[in-house]
Every structure is written in C-alpha cells, then in structure tokens.
Amino acid sequence: MVVDNRQAEASLESMHRIFTVPEAPDSTLGAIELDISQNLNEFLRHHIAAVEKPLAEIEKDFSNADIPESPSFVSDHTQFLLDKLVAQSVHTSAPSFIGHMTSALPYFLMPLSKIMIGLNQNLVKIETSKAFTPLERQVLGMIHNLIFDQQTDFYDKWMHSANHSLGAFCSGGTVANITALWVARNNLLKADGDFRGVAQEGLFRAMKHYGYEDLAILVSERGHYSLKKAADVLGIGRDCVIPVKTDGNNRIRTDELKATLTKLEQKRIKPIAIIGVAGTTETGNIDPLEELADIAEQHQIHFHVDAAWGGATLMSNKYRHLLKGVERADSVTIDAHKQLYVPMGAGMVIFKNPASMTAIEHHAEYILRKGSKDLGSHTLEGSRSGMAMLLYASLNIISRPGYELLINASIEKAQYFAGLIKQQVDFELVTEPELCLLTYRYVPAATQQALEYANDEERQQLLEALNDLTQFIQKRQRESGKSFVSRTRIHPEKWQRQITTVFRVVLANPLTSHEILDAVLKEQRVLAQESTISLPEIERLTQAILDRHQS
Ligand SMILES: *Cc1c(COP(=O)(O)O)cnc(C)c1O
C-alpha cells in the first residue's frame, strides 16, 4: 500500500467543495451508495460484525470529547464509520432478528429518503414546506379514514381546513401519546368564566377553579412507559397514571376499571383519559375496546387508544375486527415506523373530532399566524422533517391490500410458531399470539412435570432458576449473532403472577421463514445445554421433586 500523507485542510475552498461537488462513484462513499442500492442486505451482512464486541470496548472508540481541530477526508471518515460504527450496529432487518418491533424496510424507501433529506423541508410552516403540508394533511386524513371511516364529504371539509386538524405527525408513539393526553387535559380544564384555561393559566389555577383534588390517567398495568413520561411533562405526575389490573390474557379488567372510577369520584379525583392498549408492547394483546368506549362514554371521559404497534392491523380486512371499538376513540396513537414499514421517526396521533386539537393551538407573530395552515400550530415539535412523504409513498406503492398481505402473513407466522413451540416437549408457550407477537421459554420436559407436583417453595426455586436460564440463553443467542429474540418479564396467571422471564418474538419481517423459526428453537435448545449454573440447578431441583413424588 502507498503511504498516505494526505491531510485534509479546513479552507473555505474545501468547505465550498463539500457543498457543491458530489462524492465520486469510485470513492468510499460512492461505492457504499452503489452497494446499498444493489443489495442492502448483503451490504449489512458484510459490514455488521457477526459477533458482538462488549459495549465497554466500543465505548473506547467513542471516548474523545474534543471536536476535531483538523478536518477529515470524507472517504477516510466513512471508512472509520464502517469499521467502528456500522460494524457494531444491530442488523434489525435480518430475517432471523425477530425480537423487536422494528424490522426490514422496502427498497424504494432508500432513494426516496435521499430526496427527502435533499429537499430538507421544514414542516413547521408552509413557507419552508409548501406541498409537503397538504401531503401530510392527506396522510393524516388517510389514517383517520382507516380508523374512523368517515364519508368523503367529511374529509373534503376538514382535511385541509386551516382551523382544524385531524391529527399530528410526530417522531413516534411517545410524542403521539403526550399529544393525545395534552389535548385531553386542555379540553378537560378549558376556559370557563373568568378562568382562561389550563393552557394559559397552568395546572395550579385550573385545579382551584374546577375544585378537583387531583387528576388521573387510567390504563391497564400493561400500559406503555411513555404514558408515565406524558403524565410527568403534563404536570399530572407519574403516580397519577393508575394501573388497572389485567385478566389472564393481559387485557384490562373492566370491572376493576369501573371500581377504580367510583373510588376516584368519591375522592374528587378527575380522570383526564381512559386508555385502551391495542397491542401491548410485551405480549401483543388488545384491550376490550368496545367495553372501554362504553365506560368512557358513560363517564364522559376522553377515550384514547394506544395502537402504536397494533394499529396497522386495521389494514387487514381479515383481522381488523380484533380492534373493534377503536372507531369510538377520541384519539388514537399509531406508529408508522413499526408495522407500516417506514423508517424510525414516524408516529401519528389521530383525533376523531377535527376540532379537538384547537385545545393546544399555538400562534406566534412571524409564523403560525391565526388562519394559516402551518402544521406547527398543532404540534408539540417545532422544526420537523418531511417524513410523512415516506409513509405517503408506502401507502401508495404498497396499498391497503399489500399491507393486508404483510399483516396477515405476520399474524399467521406467529400462529405457526406458537404451534411449533407447543409441539416441543421442552418448550413452553407462555402467551398465545393475538397479533404477531408471542412469548415462550425453554423448560426441560421433566421440569414441566415437576412443576405440577412442586410445593410453593420448590416452585419458587424452579421459577427463579428457569428465569436465569432464559436470560442466559437469550444473551448467548444475541452474542453469537446468528439470530435474536428479545426477553421480557411478565406475571402469568398460570404461575400465580410470579415474575417470569420469557423470550419475546415479534414476527414482522416478511422474509422470516418457517425454517428460520425452526432453527431459532434448535439453537436455543443447544445453548441451554451450555448453561453450567442454571441448568444443573434446574435438573437437581427437578430430580428431587420427582423422587419425592414417586416415593
Ligand atoms: C412503541 C410503543 C410506544 C412508543 O412509541 P415510540 O415510537 O417508541 O415512541 C407507545 N405505546 C405502545 C403500545 C408501543 O408499542
């Protein structure tokens, strides 16, 4: 190799060059662009290291806090990124990575995102986004239509109305949930007589005016943690997110909800919202939305549905009935970056009533003037990218029936995998898939039998050892790099609600095959035998229980 003495220079001329001269096709970055457009999966497989480095090692590559005093050539720096960053990133689009809600993306989004970044529109106001504003409003209208199914004249009237809004496009489910609860709070504590509303006067004076002792947000104990963040930033407090008990299928118990509402009423604590979860993050179950809608209606409480992950199921005519009742919600959160196959940073909150968002409307002098169509007057975020374009393109290119095929295939693949797990003598399905998410664990056949005879103490010991084993297998599998499932801790009815560590699988990647699922189980079985602490402990406990039972 030639010794390279080149040193990049920070001249104004070179600064101009990076704004005007594209990277040559034979440069490092040029080659990457070509590779990515020809075979992204191959590129990722080639550049992401198969075996993980410990995080502490990786941190050493990112430990210098000095901003460089001399520039780098693009090619040199790109090489650094390939070696140190890309190599140690996570191959989320690999068909054997079935642990997360983010998976593969269709190809057309790569060049389209370049157009989006190249245009660099700012959706906060029309001046910096022009056609992107009606496009985003149309996308919100389409998703509104998917959920609430109003007539054409409804959309003709409201979709582009300056003083109305069918929802907000935002960075994800968290901001969507915050926005929904912000609107619910402001509509509840609205202007009244001398009181100019919570948005203007704040929570303290709002509570005094309305005479409430406290506020509350009601959601099942499986509610997403973003709701606590929302309660925190809205001044309601995390303690005021009241977890309602769930049944054996992780769905909210409506009898418990009703009892809680009565208790709150007696204490003059006002609920700002009842939240139904449509696809819990841990187990993928859906709350009884129709019943929740009845209760919310009866008590006149804002009804929000957190369908961040499961909302895409509405694309499927075959399975959309699972979300029956969602059309009665006042607001719905849905993430495009989960099951709608759009890159990260695409969430939405949709309001049934086009006037709901007036409660958070904000105007400023130089932008967001009253009567303007600037999207920034109804969003928590200020400057925002043209991400809606990628969802718009996907909705057109894939179309509703295309999404239906993807969604149905994912759900049916989860059903296949559940069946496969049940056939194994040494695996246990912990939660059945309602959508494309399920949980399970490895339990040796003899141990399954021993659990039936175990007394409370023995059962407790076995469960703890099994939890350790599940954790061991999951970590080993991730570290060895062939496949990945996630793990979580749940409280199954079957084990008297004791903490149970489980493998969690989300089957969203269209390229995940039955063979891959077979291989995942086989690998886990092999990895279990490598456990030198938990497995021997489980075997010892199992033997003791079985011996006692036989004698
Ligand atoms: C993912 C998820 C969220 C949070 O969404 P982000 O896009 O990660 O901010 C909220 N609720 C549920 C049910 C989710 O699955």
mmCIF file of N, CA and C in Angstrom, residues 291-367:
data_model
loop_
_atom_site.group_PDB
_atom_site.id
_atom_site.type_symbol
_atom_site.label_atom_id
_atom_site.label_comp_id
_atom_site.label_asym_id
_atom_site.label_seq_id
_atom_site.Cartn_x
_atom_site.Cartn_y
_atom_site.Cartn_z
ATOM 1 N N GLU A 291 -65.935 -2.219 25.121
ATOM 2 C CA GLU A 291 -66.370 -2.013 26.510
ATOM 3 C C GLU A 291 -65.763 -0.752 27.106
ATOM 4 N N LEU A 292 -64.503 -0.496 26.775
ATOM 5 C CA LEU A 292 -63.854 0.717 27.284
ATOM 6 C C LEU A 292 -64.556 1.952 26.736
ATOM 7 N N ALA A 293 -64.961 1.883 25.468
ATOM 8 C CA ALA A 293 -65.665 3.010 24.849
ATOM 9 C C ALA A 293 -66.984 3.273 25.586
ATOM 10 N N ASP A 294 -67.685 2.194 25.932
ATOM 11 C CA ASP A 294 -68.941 2.356 26.678
ATOM 12 C C ASP A 294 -68.698 3.071 28.006
ATOM 13 N N ILE A 295 -67.678 2.609 28.721
ATOM 14 C CA ILE A 295 -67.395 3.185 30.048
ATOM 15 C C ILE A 295 -66.990 4.656 29.919
ATOM 16 N N ALA A 296 -66.122 4.937 28.946
ATOM 17 C CA ALA A 296 -65.658 6.317 28.759
ATOM 18 C C ALA A 296 -66.837 7.223 28.404
ATOM 19 N N GLU A 297 -67.716 6.707 27.557
ATOM 20 C CA GLU A 297 -68.875 7.499 27.125
ATOM 21 C C GLU A 297 -69.796 7.794 28.302
ATOM 22 N N GLN A 298 -70.026 6.750 29.089
ATOM 23 C CA GLN A 298 -70.915 6.884 30.235
ATOM 24 C C GLN A 298 -70.382 7.907 31.241
ATOM 25 N N HIS A 299 -69.068 7.913 31.439
ATOM 26 C CA HIS A 299 -68.466 8.842 32.408
ATOM 27 C C HIS A 299 -67.989 10.125 31.754
ATOM 28 N N GLN A 300 -68.183 10.258 30.454
ATOM 29 C CA GLN A 300 -67.735 11.438 29.695
ATOM 30 C C GLN A 300 -66.251 11.724 29.908
ATOM 31 N N ILE A 301 -65.460 10.694 29.685
ATOM 32 C CA ILE A 301 -64.010 10.832 29.818
ATOM 33 C C ILE A 301 -63.383 10.605 28.449
ATOM 34 N N HIS A 302 -62.340 11.369 28.160
ATOM 35 C CA HIS A 302 -61.611 11.211 26.896
ATOM 36 C C HIS A 302 -61.136 9.751 26.761
ATOM 37 N N PHE A 303 -61.416 9.135 25.611
ATOM 38 C CA PHE A 303 -61.018 7.747 25.379
ATOM 39 C C PHE A 303 -59.884 7.730 24.349
ATOM 40 N N HIS A 304 -58.699 7.330 24.833
ATOM 41 C CA HIS A 304 -57.535 7.262 23.943
ATOM 42 C C HIS A 304 -57.173 5.802 23.713
ATOM 43 N N VAL A 305 -56.807 5.458 22.488
ATOM 44 C CA VAL A 305 -56.326 4.105 22.215
ATOM 45 C C VAL A 305 -54.863 4.173 21.791
ATOM 46 N N ASP A 306 -54.017 3.481 22.543
ATOM 47 C CA ASP A 306 -52.610 3.408 22.185
ATOM 48 C C ASP A 306 -52.418 2.198 21.268
ATOM 49 N N ALA A 307 -52.499 2.487 19.973
ATOM 50 C CA ALA A 307 -52.337 1.428 18.972
ATOM 51 C C ALA A 307 -51.018 1.639 18.234
ATOM 52 N N ALA A 308 -50.017 2.123 18.979
ATOM 53 C CA ALA A 308 -48.717 2.450 18.364
ATOM 54 C C ALA A 308 -48.230 1.281 17.526
ATOM 55 N N TRP A 309 -48.293 0.087 18.116
ATOM 56 C CA TRP A 309 -47.790 -1.079 17.399
ATOM 57 C C TRP A 309 -48.902 -1.802 16.641
ATOM 58 N N GLY A 310 -50.042 -2.036 17.284
ATOM 59 C CA GLY A 310 -51.078 -2.878 16.678
ATOM 60 C C GLY A 310 -51.981 -2.183 15.674
ATOM 61 N N GLY A 311 -51.915 -0.863 15.605
ATOM 62 C CA GLY A 311 -52.844 -0.109 14.760
ATOM 63 C C GLY A 311 -52.806 -0.501 13.289
ATOM 64 N N ALA A 312 -51.647 -0.934 12.833
ATOM 65 C CA ALA A 312 -51.503 -1.305 11.423
ATOM 66 C C ALA A 312 -52.411 -2.480 11.049
ATOM 67 N N THR A 313 -52.864 -3.230 12.063
ATOM 68 C CA THR A 313 -53.755 -4.366 11.807
ATOM 69 C C THR A 313 -55.046 -3.917 11.109
ATOM 70 N N LEU A 314 -55.387 -2.628 11.256
ATOM 71 C CA LEU A 314 -56.594 -2.112 10.609
ATOM 72 C C LEU A 314 -56.504 -2.205 9.090
ATOM 73 N N MET A 315 -55.303 -2.361 8.557
ATOM 74 C CA MET A 315 -55.128 -2.524 7.113
ATOM 75 C C MET A 315 -55.676 -3.876 6.644
ATOM 76 N N SER A 316 -55.827 -4.807 7.581
ATOM 77 C CA SER A 316 -56.240 -6.157 7.209
ATOM 78 C C SER A 316 -57.748 -6.340 7.391
ATOM 79 N N ASN A 317 -58.469 -6.542 6.294
ATOM 80 C CA ASN A 317 -59.913 -6.779 6.408
ATOM 81 C C ASN A 317 -60.191 -8.056 7.208
ATOM 82 N N LYS A 318 -59.224 -8.981 7.138
ATOM 83 C CA LYS A 318 -59.400 -10.247 7.829
ATOM 84 C C LYS A 318 -59.256 -10.099 9.353
ATOM 85 N N TYR A 319 -58.346 -9.241 9.789
ATOM 86 C CA TYR A 319 -58.069 -9.178 11.232
ATOM 87 C C TYR A 319 -58.454 -7.862 11.906
ATOM 88 N N ARG A 320 -58.984 -6.886 11.137
ATOM 89 C CA ARG A 320 -59.239 -5.593 11.766
ATOM 90 C C ARG A 320 -60.323 -5.683 12.856
ATOM 91 N N HIS A 321 -61.124 -6.733 12.818
ATOM 92 C CA HIS A 321 -62.148 -6.898 13.854
ATOM 93 C C HIS A 321 -61.534 -7.033 15.248
ATOM 94 N N LEU A 322 -60.251 -7.408 15.320
ATOM 95 C CA LEU A 322 -59.595 -7.530 16.630
ATOM 96 C C LEU A 322 -59.538 -6.183 17.356
ATOM 97 N N LEU A 323 -59.617 -5.096 16.577
ATOM 98 C CA LEU A 323 -59.561 -3.760 17.179
ATOM 99 C C LEU A 323 -60.945 -3.108 17.231
ATOM 100 N N LYS A 324 -61.976 -3.911 17.159
ATOM 101 C CA LYS A 324 -63.338 -3.384 17.174
ATOM 102 C C LYS A 324 -63.536 -2.445 18.359
ATOM 103 N N GLY A 325 -64.091 -1.276 18.070
ATOM 104 C CA GLY A 325 -64.292 -0.297 19.137
ATOM 105 C C GLY A 325 -63.310 0.861 19.030
ATOM 106 N N VAL A 326 -62.224 0.659 18.279
ATOM 107 C CA VAL A 326 -61.227 1.728 18.131
ATOM 108 C C VAL A 326 -61.863 2.944 17.459
ATOM 109 N N GLU A 327 -62.881 2.691 16.623
ATOM 110 C CA GLU A 327 -63.543 3.793 15.904
ATOM 111 C C GLU A 327 -64.365 4.670 16.850
ATOM 112 N N ARG A 328 -64.491 4.243 18.101
ATOM 113 C CA ARG A 328 -65.214 5.071 19.070
ATOM 114 C C ARG A 328 -64.252 5.873 19.955
ATOM 115 N N ALA A 329 -62.957 5.764 19.689
ATOM 116 C CA ALA A 329 -61.965 6.513 20.477
ATOM 117 C C ALA A 329 -62.027 7.996 20.134
ATOM 118 N N ASP A 330 -61.619 8.835 21.092
ATOM 119 C CA ASP A 330 -61.461 10.259 20.803
ATOM 120 C C ASP A 330 -60.118 10.508 20.139
ATOM 121 N N SER A 331 -59.121 9.687 20.476
ATOM 122 C CA SER A 331 -57.806 9.830 19.851
ATOM 123 C C SER A 331 -57.130 8.470 19.775
ATOM 124 N N VAL A 332 -56.263 8.321 18.797
ATOM 125 C CA VAL A 332 -55.567 7.051 18.578
ATOM 126 C C VAL A 332 -54.108 7.327 18.218
ATOM 127 N N THR A 333 -53.204 6.614 18.876
ATOM 128 C CA THR A 333 -51.785 6.684 18.521
ATOM 129 C C THR A 333 -51.449 5.530 17.594
ATOM 130 N N ILE A 334 -50.716 5.832 16.524
ATOM 131 C CA ILE A 334 -50.269 4.760 15.637
ATOM 132 C C ILE A 334 -48.879 5.112 15.100
ATOM 133 N N ASP A 335 -47.986 4.148 15.173
ATOM 134 C CA ASP A 335 -46.613 4.359 14.704
ATOM 135 C C ASP A 335 -46.464 3.815 13.290
ATOM 136 N N ALA A 336 -45.995 4.661 12.374
ATOM 137 C CA ALA A 336 -45.714 4.138 11.023
ATOM 138 C C ALA A 336 -44.388 3.386 11.022
ATOM 139 N N HIS A 337 -43.506 3.701 11.994
ATOM 140 C CA HIS A 337 -42.202 3.031 11.993
ATOM 141 C C HIS A 337 -42.233 1.650 12.656
ATOM 142 N N LYS A 338 -43.407 1.184 12.999
ATOM 143 C CA LYS A 338 -43.493 -0.195 13.452
ATOM 144 C C LYS A 338 -44.070 -1.021 12.302
ATOM 145 N N GLN A 339 -45.380 -1.358 12.351
ATOM 146 C CA GLN A 339 -45.858 -2.301 11.333
ATOM 147 C C GLN A 339 -46.243 -1.681 9.989
ATOM 148 N N LEU A 340 -45.938 -0.399 9.788
ATOM 149 C CA LEU A 340 -46.198 0.160 8.451
ATOM 150 C C LEU A 340 -44.895 0.270 7.644
ATOM 151 N N TYR A 341 -43.824 -0.261 8.204
ATOM 152 C CA TYR A 341 -42.554 -0.415 7.460
ATOM 153 C C TYR A 341 -41.981 0.907 6.930
ATOM 154 N N VAL A 342 -42.030 1.937 7.756
ATOM 155 C CA VAL A 342 -41.436 3.235 7.427
ATOM 156 C C VAL A 342 -40.261 3.409 8.387
ATOM 157 N N PRO A 343 -39.171 4.109 7.980
ATOM 158 C CA PRO A 343 -38.027 4.239 8.902
ATOM 159 C C PRO A 343 -38.385 4.972 10.193
ATOM 160 N N MET A 344 -37.560 4.785 11.178
ATOM 161 C CA MET A 344 -37.733 5.365 12.507
ATOM 162 C C MET A 344 -37.987 6.867 12.432
ATOM 163 N N GLY A 345 -38.862 7.303 13.296
ATOM 164 C CA GLY A 345 -39.160 8.726 13.366
ATOM 165 C C GLY A 345 -40.497 9.064 12.731
ATOM 166 N N ALA A 346 -41.433 8.102 12.711
ATOM 167 C CA ALA A 346 -42.731 8.349 12.083
ATOM 168 C C ALA A 346 -43.860 7.847 12.971
ATOM 169 N N GLY A 347 -44.415 8.750 13.764
ATOM 170 C CA GLY A 347 -45.569 8.411 14.594
ATOM 171 C C GLY A 347 -46.714 9.358 14.277
ATOM 172 N N MET A 348 -47.901 8.973 14.716
ATOM 173 C CA MET A 348 -49.065 9.832 14.486
ATOM 174 C C MET A 348 -50.030 9.727 15.643
ATOM 175 N N VAL A 349 -50.703 10.848 15.921
ATOM 176 C CA VAL A 349 -51.865 10.785 16.785
ATOM 177 C C VAL A 349 -53.021 11.333 15.954
ATOM 178 N N ILE A 350 -54.137 10.616 15.975
ATOM 179 C CA ILE A 350 -55.276 10.985 15.145
ATOM 180 C C ILE A 350 -56.464 11.270 16.065
ATOM 181 N N PHE A 351 -57.175 12.373 15.789
ATOM 182 C CA PHE A 351 -58.336 12.736 16.605
ATOM 183 C C PHE A 351 -59.612 12.560 15.802
ATOM 184 N N LYS A 352 -60.574 11.945 16.414
ATOM 185 C CA LYS A 352 -61.847 11.727 15.719
ATOM 186 C C LYS A 352 -62.486 13.070 15.347
ATOM 187 N N ASN A 353 -62.483 13.972 16.314
ATOM 188 C CA ASN A 353 -63.132 15.269 16.111
ATOM 189 C C ASN A 353 -62.120 16.298 15.588
ATOM 190 N N PRO A 354 -62.369 16.870 14.410
ATOM 191 C CA PRO A 354 -61.392 17.806 13.812
ATOM 192 C C PRO A 354 -61.170 19.055 14.657
ATOM 193 N N ALA A 355 -62.017 19.297 15.658
ATOM 194 C CA ALA A 355 -61.855 20.497 16.486
ATOM 195 C C ALA A 355 -61.081 20.213 17.776
ATOM 196 N N SER A 356 -60.825 18.923 18.089
ATOM 197 C CA SER A 356 -60.168 18.590 19.366
ATOM 198 C C SER A 356 -58.863 19.340 19.578
ATOM 199 N N MET A 357 -58.056 19.399 18.520
ATOM 200 C CA MET A 357 -56.704 19.943 18.686
ATOM 201 C C MET A 357 -56.667 21.460 18.867
ATOM 202 N N THR A 358 -57.820 22.109 18.721
ATOM 203 C CA THR A 358 -57.880 23.544 18.989
ATOM 204 C C THR A 358 -57.390 23.814 20.411
ATOM 205 N N ALA A 359 -57.564 22.826 21.289
ATOM 206 C CA ALA A 359 -57.196 22.977 22.697
ATOM 207 C C ALA A 359 -55.700 23.219 22.908
ATOM 208 N N ILE A 360 -54.879 22.865 21.938
ATOM 209 C CA ILE A 360 -53.432 23.083 22.121
ATOM 210 C C ILE A 360 -52.877 24.048 21.077
ATOM 211 N N GLU A 361 -53.782 24.616 20.272
ATOM 212 C CA GLU A 361 -53.348 25.505 19.187
ATOM 213 C C GLU A 361 -52.455 26.618 19.717
ATOM 214 N N HIS A 362 -51.410 26.872 18.984
ATOM 215 C CA HIS A 362 -50.491 27.922 19.412
ATOM 216 C C HIS A 362 -50.170 28.833 18.242
ATOM 217 N N HIS A 363 -50.254 30.138 18.464
ATOM 218 C CA HIS A 363 -49.922 31.073 17.381
ATOM 219 C C HIS A 363 -48.762 31.951 17.768
ATOM 220 N N ALA A 364 -48.006 32.361 16.761
ATOM 221 C CA ALA A 364 -46.895 33.282 17.001
ATOM 222 C C ALA A 364 -46.969 34.340 15.915
ATOM 223 N N GLU A 365 -46.265 35.449 16.119
ATOM 224 C CA GLU A 365 -46.395 36.564 15.188
ATOM 225 C C GLU A 365 -45.843 36.267 13.793
ATOM 226 N N TYR A 366 -44.570 35.867 13.725
ATOM 227 C CA TYR A 366 -43.946 35.789 12.403
ATOM 228 C C TYR A 366 -44.272 34.506 11.659
ATOM 229 N N ILE A 367 -44.577 33.415 12.423
ATOM 230 C CA ILE A 367 -45.077 32.205 11.766
ATOM 231 C C ILE A 367 -46.315 31.736 12.510
#
